[in-house]
PDB file of C-alpha atoms in Angstrom:
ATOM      1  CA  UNK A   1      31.159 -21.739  -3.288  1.00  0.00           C
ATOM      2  CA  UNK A   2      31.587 -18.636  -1.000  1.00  0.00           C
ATOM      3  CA  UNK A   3      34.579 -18.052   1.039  1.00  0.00           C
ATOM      4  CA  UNK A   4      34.733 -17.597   4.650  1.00  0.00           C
ATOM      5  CA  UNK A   5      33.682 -14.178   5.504  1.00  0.00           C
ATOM      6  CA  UNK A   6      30.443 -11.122   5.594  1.00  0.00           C
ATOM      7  CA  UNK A   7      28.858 -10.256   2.187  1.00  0.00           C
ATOM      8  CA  UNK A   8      26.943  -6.987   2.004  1.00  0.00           C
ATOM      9  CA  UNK A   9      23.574  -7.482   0.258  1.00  0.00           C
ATOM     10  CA  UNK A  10      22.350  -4.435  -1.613  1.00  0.00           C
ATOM     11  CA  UNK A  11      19.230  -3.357  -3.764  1.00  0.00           C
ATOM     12  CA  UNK A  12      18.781  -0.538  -6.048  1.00  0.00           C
ATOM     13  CA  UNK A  13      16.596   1.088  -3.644  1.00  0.00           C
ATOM     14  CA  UNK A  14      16.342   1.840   0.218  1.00  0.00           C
ATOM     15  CA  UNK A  15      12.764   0.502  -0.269  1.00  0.00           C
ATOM     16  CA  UNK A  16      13.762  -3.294  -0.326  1.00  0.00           C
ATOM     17  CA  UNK A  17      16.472  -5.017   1.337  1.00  0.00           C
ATOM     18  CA  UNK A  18      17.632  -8.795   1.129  1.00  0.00           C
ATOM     19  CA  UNK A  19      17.544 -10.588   4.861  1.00  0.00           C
ATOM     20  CA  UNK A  20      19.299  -8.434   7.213  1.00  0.00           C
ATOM     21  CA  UNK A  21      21.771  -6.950   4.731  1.00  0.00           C
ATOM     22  CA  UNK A  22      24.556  -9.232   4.952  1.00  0.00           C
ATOM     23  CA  UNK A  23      25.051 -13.065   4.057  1.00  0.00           C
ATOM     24  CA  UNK A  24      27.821 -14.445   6.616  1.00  0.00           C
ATOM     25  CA  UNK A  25      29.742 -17.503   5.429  1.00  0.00           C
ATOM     26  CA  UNK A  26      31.563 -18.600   8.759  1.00  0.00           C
ATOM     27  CA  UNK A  27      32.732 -21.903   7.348  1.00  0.00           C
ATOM     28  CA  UNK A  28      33.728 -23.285   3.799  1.00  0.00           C
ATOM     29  CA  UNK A  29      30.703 -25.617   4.594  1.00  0.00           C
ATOM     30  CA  UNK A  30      28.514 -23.194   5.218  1.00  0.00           C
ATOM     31  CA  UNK A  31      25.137 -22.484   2.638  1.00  0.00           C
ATOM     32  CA  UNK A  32      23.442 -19.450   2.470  1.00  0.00           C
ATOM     33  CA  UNK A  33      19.744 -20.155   3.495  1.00  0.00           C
ATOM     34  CA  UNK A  34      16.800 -19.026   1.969  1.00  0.00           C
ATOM     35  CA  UNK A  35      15.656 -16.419   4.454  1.00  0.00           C
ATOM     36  CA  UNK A  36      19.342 -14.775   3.951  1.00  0.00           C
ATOM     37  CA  UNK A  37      18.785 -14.308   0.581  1.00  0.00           C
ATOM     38  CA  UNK A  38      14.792 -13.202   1.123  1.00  0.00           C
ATOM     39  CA  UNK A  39      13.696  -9.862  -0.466  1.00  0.00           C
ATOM     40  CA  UNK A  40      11.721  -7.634   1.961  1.00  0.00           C
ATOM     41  CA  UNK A  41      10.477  -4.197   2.260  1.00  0.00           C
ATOM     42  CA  UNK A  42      12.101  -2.609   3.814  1.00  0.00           C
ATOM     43  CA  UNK A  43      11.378   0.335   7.247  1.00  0.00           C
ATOM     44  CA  UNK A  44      12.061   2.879   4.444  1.00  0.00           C
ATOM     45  CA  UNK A  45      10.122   1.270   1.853  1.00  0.00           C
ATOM     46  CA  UNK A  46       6.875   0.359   4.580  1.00  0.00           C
ATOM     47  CA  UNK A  47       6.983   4.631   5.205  1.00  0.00           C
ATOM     48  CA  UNK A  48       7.185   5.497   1.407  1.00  0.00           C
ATOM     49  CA  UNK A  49       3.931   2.802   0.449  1.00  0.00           C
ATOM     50  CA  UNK A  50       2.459   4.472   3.723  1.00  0.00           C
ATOM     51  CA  UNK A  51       3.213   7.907   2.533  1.00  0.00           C
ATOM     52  CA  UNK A  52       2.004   6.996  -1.094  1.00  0.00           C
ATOM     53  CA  UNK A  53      -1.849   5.113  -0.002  1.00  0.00           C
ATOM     54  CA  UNK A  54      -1.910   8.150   2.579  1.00  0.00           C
ATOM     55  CA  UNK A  55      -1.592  10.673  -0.628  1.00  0.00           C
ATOM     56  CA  UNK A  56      -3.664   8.360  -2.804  1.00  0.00           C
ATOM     57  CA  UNK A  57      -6.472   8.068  -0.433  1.00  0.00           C
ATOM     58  CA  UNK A  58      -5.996  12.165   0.736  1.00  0.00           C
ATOM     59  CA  UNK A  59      -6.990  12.608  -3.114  1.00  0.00           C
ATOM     60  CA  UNK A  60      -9.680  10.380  -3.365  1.00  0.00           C
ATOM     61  CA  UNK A  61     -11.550  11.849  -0.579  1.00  0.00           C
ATOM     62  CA  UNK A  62     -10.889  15.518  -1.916  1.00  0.00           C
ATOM     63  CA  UNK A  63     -13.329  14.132  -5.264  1.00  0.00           C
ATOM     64  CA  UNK A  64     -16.921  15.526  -5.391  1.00  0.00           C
ATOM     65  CA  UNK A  65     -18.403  12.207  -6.545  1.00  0.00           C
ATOM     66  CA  UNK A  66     -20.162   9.170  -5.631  1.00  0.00           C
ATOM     67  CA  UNK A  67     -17.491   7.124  -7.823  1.00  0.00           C
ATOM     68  CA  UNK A  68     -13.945   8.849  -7.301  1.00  0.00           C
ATOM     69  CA  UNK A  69     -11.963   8.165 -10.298  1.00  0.00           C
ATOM     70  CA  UNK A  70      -9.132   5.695  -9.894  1.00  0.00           C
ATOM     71  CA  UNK A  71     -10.019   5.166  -5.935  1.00  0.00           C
ATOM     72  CA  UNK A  72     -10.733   1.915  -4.202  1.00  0.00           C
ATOM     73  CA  UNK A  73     -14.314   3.354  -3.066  1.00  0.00           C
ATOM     74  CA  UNK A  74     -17.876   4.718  -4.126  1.00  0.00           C
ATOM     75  CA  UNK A  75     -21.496   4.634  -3.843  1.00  0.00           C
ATOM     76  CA  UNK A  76     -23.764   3.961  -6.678  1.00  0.00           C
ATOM     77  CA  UNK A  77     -26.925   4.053  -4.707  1.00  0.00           C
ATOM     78  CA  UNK A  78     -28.292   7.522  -4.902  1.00  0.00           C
ATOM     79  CA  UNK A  79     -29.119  10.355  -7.490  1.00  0.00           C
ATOM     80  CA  UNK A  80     -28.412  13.148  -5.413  1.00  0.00           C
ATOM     81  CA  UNK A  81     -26.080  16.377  -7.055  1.00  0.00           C
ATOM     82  CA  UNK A  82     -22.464  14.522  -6.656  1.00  0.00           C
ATOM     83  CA  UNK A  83     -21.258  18.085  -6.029  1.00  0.00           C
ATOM     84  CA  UNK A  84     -22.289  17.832  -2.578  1.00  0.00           C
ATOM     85  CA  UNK A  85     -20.763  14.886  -1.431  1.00  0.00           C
ATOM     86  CA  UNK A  86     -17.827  15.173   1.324  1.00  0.00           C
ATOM     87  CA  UNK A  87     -15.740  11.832   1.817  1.00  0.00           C
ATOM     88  CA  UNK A  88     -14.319  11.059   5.023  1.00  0.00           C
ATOM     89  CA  UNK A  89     -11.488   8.457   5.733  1.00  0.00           C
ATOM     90  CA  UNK A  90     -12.346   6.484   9.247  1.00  0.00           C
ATOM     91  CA  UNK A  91      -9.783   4.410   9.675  1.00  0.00           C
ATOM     92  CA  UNK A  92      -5.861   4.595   9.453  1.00  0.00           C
ATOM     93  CA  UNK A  93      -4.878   2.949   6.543  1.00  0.00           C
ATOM     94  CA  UNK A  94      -1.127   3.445   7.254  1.00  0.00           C
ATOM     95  CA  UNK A  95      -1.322   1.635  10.060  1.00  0.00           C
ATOM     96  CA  UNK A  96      -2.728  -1.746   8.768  1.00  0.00           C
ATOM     97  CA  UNK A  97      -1.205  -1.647   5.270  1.00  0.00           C
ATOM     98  CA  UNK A  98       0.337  -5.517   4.075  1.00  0.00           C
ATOM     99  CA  UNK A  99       2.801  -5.083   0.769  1.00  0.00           C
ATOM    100  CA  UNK A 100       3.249  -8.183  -0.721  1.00  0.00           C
ATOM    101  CA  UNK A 101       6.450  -8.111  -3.005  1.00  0.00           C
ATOM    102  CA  UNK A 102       5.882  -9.517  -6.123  1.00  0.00           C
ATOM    103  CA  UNK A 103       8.300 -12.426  -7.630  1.00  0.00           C
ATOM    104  CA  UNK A 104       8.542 -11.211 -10.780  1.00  0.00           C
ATOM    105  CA  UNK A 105       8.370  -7.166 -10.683  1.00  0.00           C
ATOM    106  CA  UNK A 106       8.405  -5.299  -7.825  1.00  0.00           C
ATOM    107  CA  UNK A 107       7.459  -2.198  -9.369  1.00  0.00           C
ATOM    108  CA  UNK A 108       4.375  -4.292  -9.255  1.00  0.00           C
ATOM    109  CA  UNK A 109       3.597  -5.223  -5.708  1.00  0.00           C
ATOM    110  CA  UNK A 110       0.724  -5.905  -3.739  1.00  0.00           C
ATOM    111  CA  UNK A 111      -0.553  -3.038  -1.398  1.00  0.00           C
ATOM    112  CA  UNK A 112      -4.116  -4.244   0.852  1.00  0.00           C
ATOM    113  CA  UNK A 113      -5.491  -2.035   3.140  1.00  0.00           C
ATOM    114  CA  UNK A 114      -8.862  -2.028   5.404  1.00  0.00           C
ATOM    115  CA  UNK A 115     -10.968   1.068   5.111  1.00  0.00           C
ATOM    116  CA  UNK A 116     -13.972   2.048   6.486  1.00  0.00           C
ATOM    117  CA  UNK A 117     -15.397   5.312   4.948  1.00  0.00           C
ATOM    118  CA  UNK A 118     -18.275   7.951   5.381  1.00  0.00           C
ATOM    119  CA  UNK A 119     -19.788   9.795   2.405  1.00  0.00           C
ATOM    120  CA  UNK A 120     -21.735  12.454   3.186  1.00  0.00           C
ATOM    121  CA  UNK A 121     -23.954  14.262   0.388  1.00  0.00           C
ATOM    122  CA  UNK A 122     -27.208  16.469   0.440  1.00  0.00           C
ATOM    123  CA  UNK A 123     -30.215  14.752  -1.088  1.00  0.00           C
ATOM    124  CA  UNK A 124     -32.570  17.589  -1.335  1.00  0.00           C
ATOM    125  CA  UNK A 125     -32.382  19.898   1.465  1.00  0.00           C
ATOM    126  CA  UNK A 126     -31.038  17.387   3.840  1.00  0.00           C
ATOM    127  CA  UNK A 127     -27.821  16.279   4.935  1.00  0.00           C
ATOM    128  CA  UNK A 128     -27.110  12.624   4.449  1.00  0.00           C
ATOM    129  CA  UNK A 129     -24.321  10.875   6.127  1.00  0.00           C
ATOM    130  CA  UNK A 130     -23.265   7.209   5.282  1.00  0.00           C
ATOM    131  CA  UNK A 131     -21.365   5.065   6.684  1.00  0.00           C
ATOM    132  CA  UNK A 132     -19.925   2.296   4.222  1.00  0.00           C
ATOM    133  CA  UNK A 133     -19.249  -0.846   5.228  1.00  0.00           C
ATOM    134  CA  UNK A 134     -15.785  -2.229   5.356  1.00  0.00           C
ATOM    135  CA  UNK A 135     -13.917  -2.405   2.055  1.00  0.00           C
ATOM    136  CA  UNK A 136     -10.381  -4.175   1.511  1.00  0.00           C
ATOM    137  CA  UNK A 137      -8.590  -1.977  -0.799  1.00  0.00           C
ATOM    138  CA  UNK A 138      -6.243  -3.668  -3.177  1.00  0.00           C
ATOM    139  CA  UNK A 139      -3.167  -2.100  -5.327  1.00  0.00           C
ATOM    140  CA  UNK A 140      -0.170  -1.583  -6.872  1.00  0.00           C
ATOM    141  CA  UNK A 141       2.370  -0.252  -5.742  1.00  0.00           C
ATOM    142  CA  UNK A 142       6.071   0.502  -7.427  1.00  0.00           C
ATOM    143  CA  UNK A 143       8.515  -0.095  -5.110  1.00  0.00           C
ATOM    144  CA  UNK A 144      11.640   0.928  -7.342  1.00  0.00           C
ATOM    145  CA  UNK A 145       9.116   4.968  -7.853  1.00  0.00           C
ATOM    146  CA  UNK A 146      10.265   7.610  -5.709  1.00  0.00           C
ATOM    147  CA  UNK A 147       7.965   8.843  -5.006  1.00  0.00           C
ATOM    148  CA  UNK A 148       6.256   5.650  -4.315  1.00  0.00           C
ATOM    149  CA  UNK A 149       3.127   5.151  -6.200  1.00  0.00           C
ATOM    150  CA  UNK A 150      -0.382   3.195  -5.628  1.00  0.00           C
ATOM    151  CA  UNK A 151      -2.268   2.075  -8.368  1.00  0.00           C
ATOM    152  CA  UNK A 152      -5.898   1.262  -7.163  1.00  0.00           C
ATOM    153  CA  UNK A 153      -7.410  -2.547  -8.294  1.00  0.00           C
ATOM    154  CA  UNK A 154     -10.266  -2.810  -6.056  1.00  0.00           C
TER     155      UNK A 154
END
């Protein structure tokens, strides 16, 4: 039972927050409800996933290969010299990233992003740009890091 009065809700980092930081208990009757007591990410914790798929994806692109180790994209279609190929990111990942805490570690959340890529490589003497078709990258990301860090899955 919780006496009358505001209860500051803390995390061990500015990346999550429970409800909207407080559980108010106006009457002796009173319950907490679920969504008081709901972990979320929170603004802070959005920019440093943002910030850590944005530096993830920046090094993925800087790989000359069709199959960019520990990224979320490739192409497996072509024997051309992988030392010519140039990735380029399309879309804005930072803008349509979903985190999806985990229940039981959130240093092992959910991280999905839409991206839509070009790869562009020589094959031969001629310039070959390709444009991939949608992918939905999937990963994990450690909320509790800092710096925030994105393990690619898909």
């Amino acid at each position: 039972m919780l006496l009358p009065g505001s209860y500051p809700l803390t995390t061990v980092t500015d990346h999550l927050r429970y409800g909207t930081g407080s559980l108010v208990i106006k009457r002796l009757t009173d319950a907490p409800s679920a969504n008081d007591l709901k972990l979320e990410v929170s603004d802070a914790g959005q920019t440093a996933a943002a910030t850590a798929v944005t530096s993830s994806l920046d090094a993925c692109t800087a790989q000359k290969s069709f199959t960019p180790a520990g990224c979320p994209f490739k192409l497996t279609v072509t024997t051309a010299d992988p030392s010519t190929v140039t990735w380029t990111l399309l879309s804005k990942p930072a803008d349509d990233l979903k985190i999806t805490i985990s229940a039981t570690d959130v240093t092992r959340s959910t991280v999905e992003v839409p991206l839509k890529m070009r790869i562009s490589y020589l094959n031969g003497t001629t310039t070959v740009p390709q444009d991939l078709a949608g992918i939905q990258a999937v990963g994990t990301v450690d909320l509790l890091a800092n710096p925030t860090t994105v393990a690619w899955t898909t």
